Amino acid sequence: MAETIKGKFRNSGQTCVCPNRVYVERPVAEAYAEKLAAEVAKIPVGNAFDDGVKVGPLIEEKALDKVEKHVAAVKADGGRVLTGGERHALGGRFFQPTVTLGGDDRLFREEETFGPMIPVFAFDAEDEVLDKANASEFGLASYLFTRDLDRAMRIGRRIEAGMCGVNTGLISTPVAPFGGVKQSGYGREGSIHGIDEYVDVKAVTLALR
């Protein structure tokens, strides 16, 4: 849970690797979402230069409109807002850190919220959640939390993303290749693979006579 919060709310949810949707096994989904909401409700919002503040403003007015649109979509599909869900009392471009549960995940497969909102959806089977996770044109970062190493390796291979964090919400490091698949681009930054983008490959064919 703490790693999910770290991954989602850094820079107020405005990074390219912030998780856009969270899937939790159905038997524990509601309990997880409620505990997550309780922690998210404690996140200090304000001027990012003030001590202790963890969530600052969004970049522009359209960003606020988009988060509002996504919250409204969850509610329209029968989901619930567990915490947040509205513009912050601070005014300006501040939005309350938000957790929702249920509704339709279709919009979140098609659009990135890019704001301080975590929509939680329940799933029943591994193949089902992989289909949902992969049903997107985007594939930069993914995250998996499990105590089962076999499952971690199995899903890590099958998920369609350039990067997969296992039991961590912070995956960026200079020693690992950074990049995505599908509409999230091609090529890699960082590590020895990042050097490949700056070199040319030459073939020299030698015939011995």
mmCIF file of C-alpha atoms in Angstrom:
data_model
loop_
_atom_site.group_PDB
_atom_site.id
_atom_site.type_symbol
_atom_site.label_atom_id
_atom_site.label_comp_id
_atom_site.label_asym_id
_atom_site.label_seq_id
_atom_site.Cartn_x
_atom_site.Cartn_y
_atom_site.Cartn_z
ATOM 1 C CA MET A 1 0.000 0.000 0.000
ATOM 2 C CA ALA A 2 2.761 2.449 0.909
ATOM 3 C CA GLU A 3 4.541 1.664 -2.361
ATOM 4 C CA THR A 4 1.343 2.280 -4.320
ATOM 5 C CA ILE A 5 1.029 5.689 -2.691
ATOM 6 C CA LYS A 6 4.663 6.506 -3.429
ATOM 7 C CA GLY A 7 4.302 5.487 -7.046
ATOM 8 C CA LYS A 8 1.016 7.295 -7.638
ATOM 9 C CA PHE A 9 1.292 10.577 -5.772
ATOM 10 C CA ARG A 10 4.821 11.712 -6.562
ATOM 11 C CA ASN A 11 4.630 15.010 -8.402
ATOM 12 C CA SER A 12 0.866 14.990 -7.685
ATOM 13 C CA GLY A 13 0.382 12.015 -9.994
ATOM 14 C CA GLN A 14 1.963 13.865 -12.908
ATOM 15 C CA THR A 15 4.764 11.566 -14.026
ATOM 16 C CA CYS A 16 4.797 9.213 -16.983
ATOM 17 C CA VAL A 17 5.242 6.159 -14.738
ATOM 18 C CA CYS A 18 2.534 6.891 -12.154
ATOM 19 C CA PRO A 19 0.113 3.932 -12.022
ATOM 20 C CA ASN A 20 -3.169 4.820 -13.707
ATOM 21 C CA ARG A 21 -5.356 1.993 -12.332
ATOM 22 C CA VAL A 22 -5.039 -0.568 -9.553
ATOM 23 C CA TYR A 23 -6.436 -4.098 -9.707
ATOM 24 C CA VAL A 24 -6.933 -6.049 -6.477
ATOM 25 C CA GLU A 25 -8.195 -9.605 -5.995
ATOM 26 C CA ARG A 26 -11.908 -9.464 -5.253
ATOM 27 C CA PRO A 27 -11.932 -11.065 -1.762
ATOM 28 C CA VAL A 28 -9.736 -8.262 -0.404
ATOM 29 C CA ALA A 29 -10.438 -5.424 -2.847
ATOM 30 C CA GLU A 30 -12.871 -3.487 -0.658
ATOM 31 C CA ALA A 31 -10.783 -3.810 2.503
ATOM 32 C CA TYR A 32 -7.657 -2.808 0.597
ATOM 33 C CA ALA A 33 -9.333 0.211 -0.985
ATOM 34 C CA GLU A 34 -10.711 1.414 2.344
ATOM 35 C CA LYS A 35 -7.312 1.145 4.047
ATOM 36 C CA LEU A 36 -5.685 2.842 1.058
ATOM 37 C CA ALA A 37 -8.239 5.656 1.228
ATOM 38 C CA ALA A 38 -7.579 6.149 4.943
ATOM 39 C CA GLU A 39 -3.874 6.621 4.259
ATOM 40 C CA VAL A 40 -4.393 8.805 1.195
ATOM 41 C CA ALA A 41 -6.707 11.086 3.196
ATOM 42 C CA LYS A 42 -3.723 11.917 5.439
ATOM 43 C CA ILE A 43 -1.515 13.178 2.593
ATOM 44 C CA PRO A 44 -0.637 16.868 3.153
ATOM 45 C CA VAL A 45 -1.608 19.114 0.217
ATOM 46 C CA GLY A 46 -0.204 22.577 -0.358
ATOM 47 C CA ASN A 47 2.700 24.619 -1.651
ATOM 48 C CA ALA A 48 5.333 22.098 -2.727
ATOM 49 C CA PHE A 49 8.047 24.269 -1.173
ATOM 50 C CA ASP A 50 6.497 24.034 2.298
ATOM 51 C CA ASP A 51 7.849 21.448 4.736
ATOM 52 C CA GLY A 52 5.857 18.238 4.902
ATOM 53 C CA VAL A 53 3.750 18.833 1.796
ATOM 54 C CA LYS A 54 3.471 15.726 -0.391
ATOM 55 C CA VAL A 55 0.954 16.784 -3.064
ATOM 56 C CA GLY A 56 1.078 20.116 -4.858
ATOM 57 C CA PRO A 57 -0.982 21.713 -7.623
ATOM 58 C CA LEU A 58 -1.658 20.359 -11.098
ATOM 59 C CA ILE A 59 0.029 21.885 -14.099
ATOM 60 C CA GLU A 60 -2.971 23.567 -15.752
ATOM 61 C CA GLU A 61 -6.733 23.989 -15.568
ATOM 62 C CA LYS A 62 -7.310 21.251 -18.154
ATOM 63 C CA ALA A 63 -5.572 18.809 -15.821
ATOM 64 C CA LEU A 64 -8.138 19.544 -13.101
ATOM 65 C CA ASP A 65 -10.948 19.105 -15.613
ATOM 66 C CA LYS A 66 -9.575 15.695 -16.578
ATOM 67 C CA VAL A 67 -9.400 14.395 -13.017
ATOM 68 C CA GLU A 68 -12.955 15.615 -12.432
ATOM 69 C CA LYS A 69 -14.040 13.821 -15.608
ATOM 70 C CA HIS A 70 -12.471 10.560 -14.440
ATOM 71 C CA VAL A 71 -14.072 10.785 -10.997
ATOM 72 C CA ALA A 72 -17.436 11.471 -12.621
ATOM 73 C CA ALA A 73 -16.994 8.460 -14.909
ATOM 74 C CA VAL A 74 -16.423 6.137 -11.940
ATOM 75 C CA LYS A 75 -19.536 7.440 -10.193
ATOM 76 C CA ALA A 76 -21.627 7.196 -13.364
ATOM 77 C CA ASP A 77 -20.647 3.528 -13.703
ATOM 78 C CA GLY A 78 -21.693 2.695 -10.152
ATOM 79 C CA GLY A 79 -18.326 3.130 -8.433
ATOM 80 C CA ARG A 80 -17.733 4.933 -5.152
ATOM 81 C CA VAL A 81 -15.455 7.748 -4.068
ATOM 82 C CA LEU A 82 -13.775 6.635 -0.836
ATOM 83 C CA THR A 83 -11.808 9.811 -0.252
ATOM 84 C CA GLY A 84 -11.299 13.068 -2.113
ATOM 85 C CA GLY A 85 -13.001 13.404 -5.468
ATOM 86 C CA GLU A 86 -13.200 17.189 -5.640
ATOM 87 C CA ARG A 87 -11.117 20.290 -6.123
ATOM 88 C CA HIS A 88 -9.257 21.179 -2.961
ATOM 89 C CA ALA A 89 -10.399 23.922 -0.589
ATOM 90 C CA LEU A 90 -7.056 25.643 -1.269
ATOM 91 C CA GLY A 91 -8.455 26.648 -4.656
ATOM 92 C CA GLY A 92 -6.237 27.276 -7.640
ATOM 93 C CA ARG A 93 -5.065 24.085 -9.304
ATOM 94 C CA PHE A 94 -5.185 21.875 -6.232
ATOM 95 C CA PHE A 95 -7.183 18.635 -6.285
ATOM 96 C CA GLN A 96 -7.884 16.378 -3.328
ATOM 97 C CA PRO A 97 -5.921 13.099 -3.266
ATOM 98 C CA THR A 98 -8.575 10.637 -4.375
ATOM 99 C CA VAL A 99 -9.329 6.920 -4.123
ATOM 100 C CA THR A 100 -12.304 5.317 -5.856
ATOM 101 C CA LEU A 101 -13.578 1.741 -5.894
ATOM 102 C CA GLY A 102 -15.463 -0.015 -8.652
ATOM 103 C CA GLY A 103 -17.077 1.263 -11.799
ATOM 104 C CA ASP A 104 -15.861 0.582 -15.329
ATOM 105 C CA ASP A 105 -12.115 0.562 -15.980
ATOM 106 C CA ARG A 106 -12.497 1.192 -19.721
ATOM 107 C CA LEU A 107 -11.762 4.936 -19.560
ATOM 108 C CA PHE A 108 -8.603 4.324 -17.536
ATOM 109 C CA ARG A 109 -7.333 1.949 -20.207
ATOM 110 C CA GLU A 110 -7.827 4.649 -22.837
ATOM 111 C CA GLU A 111 -6.667 7.767 -20.990
ATOM 112 C CA GLU A 112 -4.020 8.605 -18.415
ATOM 113 C CA THR A 113 -5.441 10.598 -15.511
ATOM 114 C CA PHE A 114 -2.146 12.391 -14.808
ATOM 115 C CA GLY A 115 -3.385 13.583 -11.449
ATOM 116 C CA PRO A 116 -3.779 12.540 -7.792
ATOM 117 C CA MET A 117 -6.389 9.804 -8.270
ATOM 118 C CA ILE A 118 -6.218 6.040 -7.683
ATOM 119 C CA PRO A 119 -9.126 4.041 -9.141
ATOM 120 C CA VAL A 120 -9.300 0.536 -7.625
ATOM 121 C CA PHE A 121 -10.978 -2.324 -9.491
ATOM 122 C CA ALA A 122 -11.596 -5.909 -8.359
ATOM 123 C CA PHE A 123 -10.596 -8.970 -10.361
ATOM 124 C CA ASP A 124 -11.190 -12.702 -9.980
ATOM 125 C CA ALA A 125 -8.511 -14.520 -11.988
ATOM 126 C CA GLU A 126 -4.947 -13.995 -13.173
ATOM 127 C CA ASP A 127 -5.769 -14.270 -16.877
ATOM 128 C CA GLU A 128 -8.594 -11.785 -16.411
ATOM 129 C CA VAL A 129 -6.417 -9.127 -14.820
ATOM 130 C CA LEU A 130 -3.684 -9.611 -17.417
ATOM 131 C CA ASP A 131 -6.235 -9.085 -20.171
ATOM 132 C CA LYS A 132 -7.386 -5.894 -18.461
ATOM 133 C CA ALA A 133 -3.856 -4.642 -17.857
ATOM 134 C CA ASN A 134 -2.862 -5.307 -21.452
ATOM 135 C CA ALA A 135 -6.048 -3.839 -22.964
ATOM 136 C CA SER A 136 -4.406 -0.481 -23.531
ATOM 137 C CA GLU A 137 -2.423 1.165 -26.313
ATOM 138 C CA PHE A 138 0.060 2.348 -23.703
ATOM 139 C CA GLY A 139 2.786 0.243 -22.146
ATOM 140 C CA LEU A 140 5.449 2.181 -20.286
ATOM 141 C CA ALA A 141 5.389 1.040 -16.652
ATOM 142 C CA SER A 142 3.569 -1.630 -14.673
ATOM 143 C CA TYR A 143 3.616 -2.751 -11.057
ATOM 144 C CA LEU A 144 2.951 -6.074 -9.372
ATOM 145 C CA PHE A 145 2.636 -6.816 -5.659
ATOM 146 C CA THR A 146 2.763 -10.456 -4.607
ATOM 147 C CA ARG A 147 4.526 -12.824 -2.214
ATOM 148 C CA ASP A 148 4.519 -15.532 -4.881
ATOM 149 C CA LEU A 149 7.796 -15.403 -6.824
ATOM 150 C CA ASP A 150 6.491 -17.752 -9.509
ATOM 151 C CA ARG A 151 3.523 -15.460 -10.084
ATOM 152 C CA ALA A 152 5.804 -12.433 -10.188
ATOM 153 C CA MET A 153 7.946 -13.967 -12.908
ATOM 154 C CA ARG A 154 4.941 -15.296 -14.819
ATOM 155 C CA ILE A 155 3.093 -11.980 -14.882
ATOM 156 C CA GLY A 156 6.293 -10.013 -15.409
ATOM 157 C CA ARG A 157 6.809 -11.921 -18.659
ATOM 158 C CA ARG A 158 3.221 -11.592 -19.856
ATOM 159 C CA ILE A 159 2.413 -7.991 -19.020
ATOM 160 C CA GLU A 160 2.788 -5.680 -22.004
ATOM 161 C CA ALA A 161 4.957 -2.918 -20.576
ATOM 162 C CA GLY A 162 8.560 -1.901 -21.014
ATOM 163 C CA MET A 163 9.131 -1.927 -17.253
ATOM 164 C CA CYS A 164 7.634 -3.876 -14.363
ATOM 165 C CA GLY A 165 8.207 -3.126 -10.689
ATOM 166 C CA VAL A 166 7.695 -6.077 -8.357
ATOM 167 C CA ASN A 167 6.745 -5.045 -4.816
ATOM 168 C CA THR A 168 7.964 -1.500 -5.418
ATOM 169 C CA GLY A 169 6.356 1.675 -6.710
ATOM 170 C CA LEU A 170 9.671 3.319 -7.595
ATOM 171 C CA ILE A 171 11.332 1.734 -10.598
ATOM 172 C CA SER A 172 13.501 4.444 -12.170
ATOM 173 C CA THR A 173 17.234 3.891 -11.792
ATOM 174 C CA PRO A 174 20.185 4.772 -14.064
ATOM 175 C CA VAL A 175 21.406 1.156 -14.097
ATOM 176 C CA ALA A 176 18.191 -0.229 -15.632
ATOM 177 C CA PRO A 177 16.806 0.416 -19.123
ATOM 178 C CA PHE A 178 13.917 2.922 -19.158
ATOM 179 C CA GLY A 179 11.331 2.810 -21.934
ATOM 180 C CA GLY A 180 8.031 1.412 -23.116
ATOM 181 C CA VAL A 181 6.204 -0.600 -25.755
ATOM 182 C CA LYS A 182 3.155 -0.039 -27.987
ATOM 183 C CA GLN A 183 2.203 3.664 -28.076
ATOM 184 C CA SER A 184 4.609 4.408 -25.227
ATOM 185 C CA GLY A 185 7.484 4.592 -27.683
ATOM 186 C CA TYR A 186 10.498 2.503 -28.513
ATOM 187 C CA GLY A 187 14.160 2.445 -27.587
ATOM 188 C CA ARG A 188 15.614 2.701 -24.102
ATOM 189 C CA GLU A 189 17.366 5.215 -21.901
ATOM 190 C CA GLY A 190 19.815 4.220 -19.192
ATOM 191 C CA SER A 191 22.078 1.188 -18.747
ATOM 192 C CA ILE A 192 24.115 -0.317 -21.559
ATOM 193 C CA HIS A 193 20.938 -0.508 -23.673
ATOM 194 C CA GLY A 194 20.645 3.278 -23.609
ATOM 195 C CA ILE A 195 24.084 3.584 -25.203
ATOM 196 C CA ASP A 196 22.761 1.687 -28.240
ATOM 197 C CA GLU A 197 20.670 4.736 -29.192
ATOM 198 C CA TYR A 198 23.865 6.754 -29.717
ATOM 199 C CA VAL A 199 25.944 4.333 -31.743
ATOM 200 C CA ASP A 200 25.847 2.923 -35.262
ATOM 201 C CA VAL A 201 26.324 -0.752 -35.982
ATOM 202 C CA LYS A 202 28.731 -1.539 -38.801
ATOM 203 C CA ALA A 203 29.113 -4.913 -40.477
ATOM 204 C CA VAL A 204 32.478 -5.821 -41.984
ATOM 205 C CA THR A 205 32.437 -8.953 -44.118
ATOM 206 C CA LEU A 206 35.826 -10.557 -44.557
ATOM 207 C CA ALA A 207 36.605 -13.106 -47.252
ATOM 208 C CA LEU A 208 39.883 -15.017 -46.817
ATOM 209 C CA ARG A 209 41.806 -15.710 -50.059
#
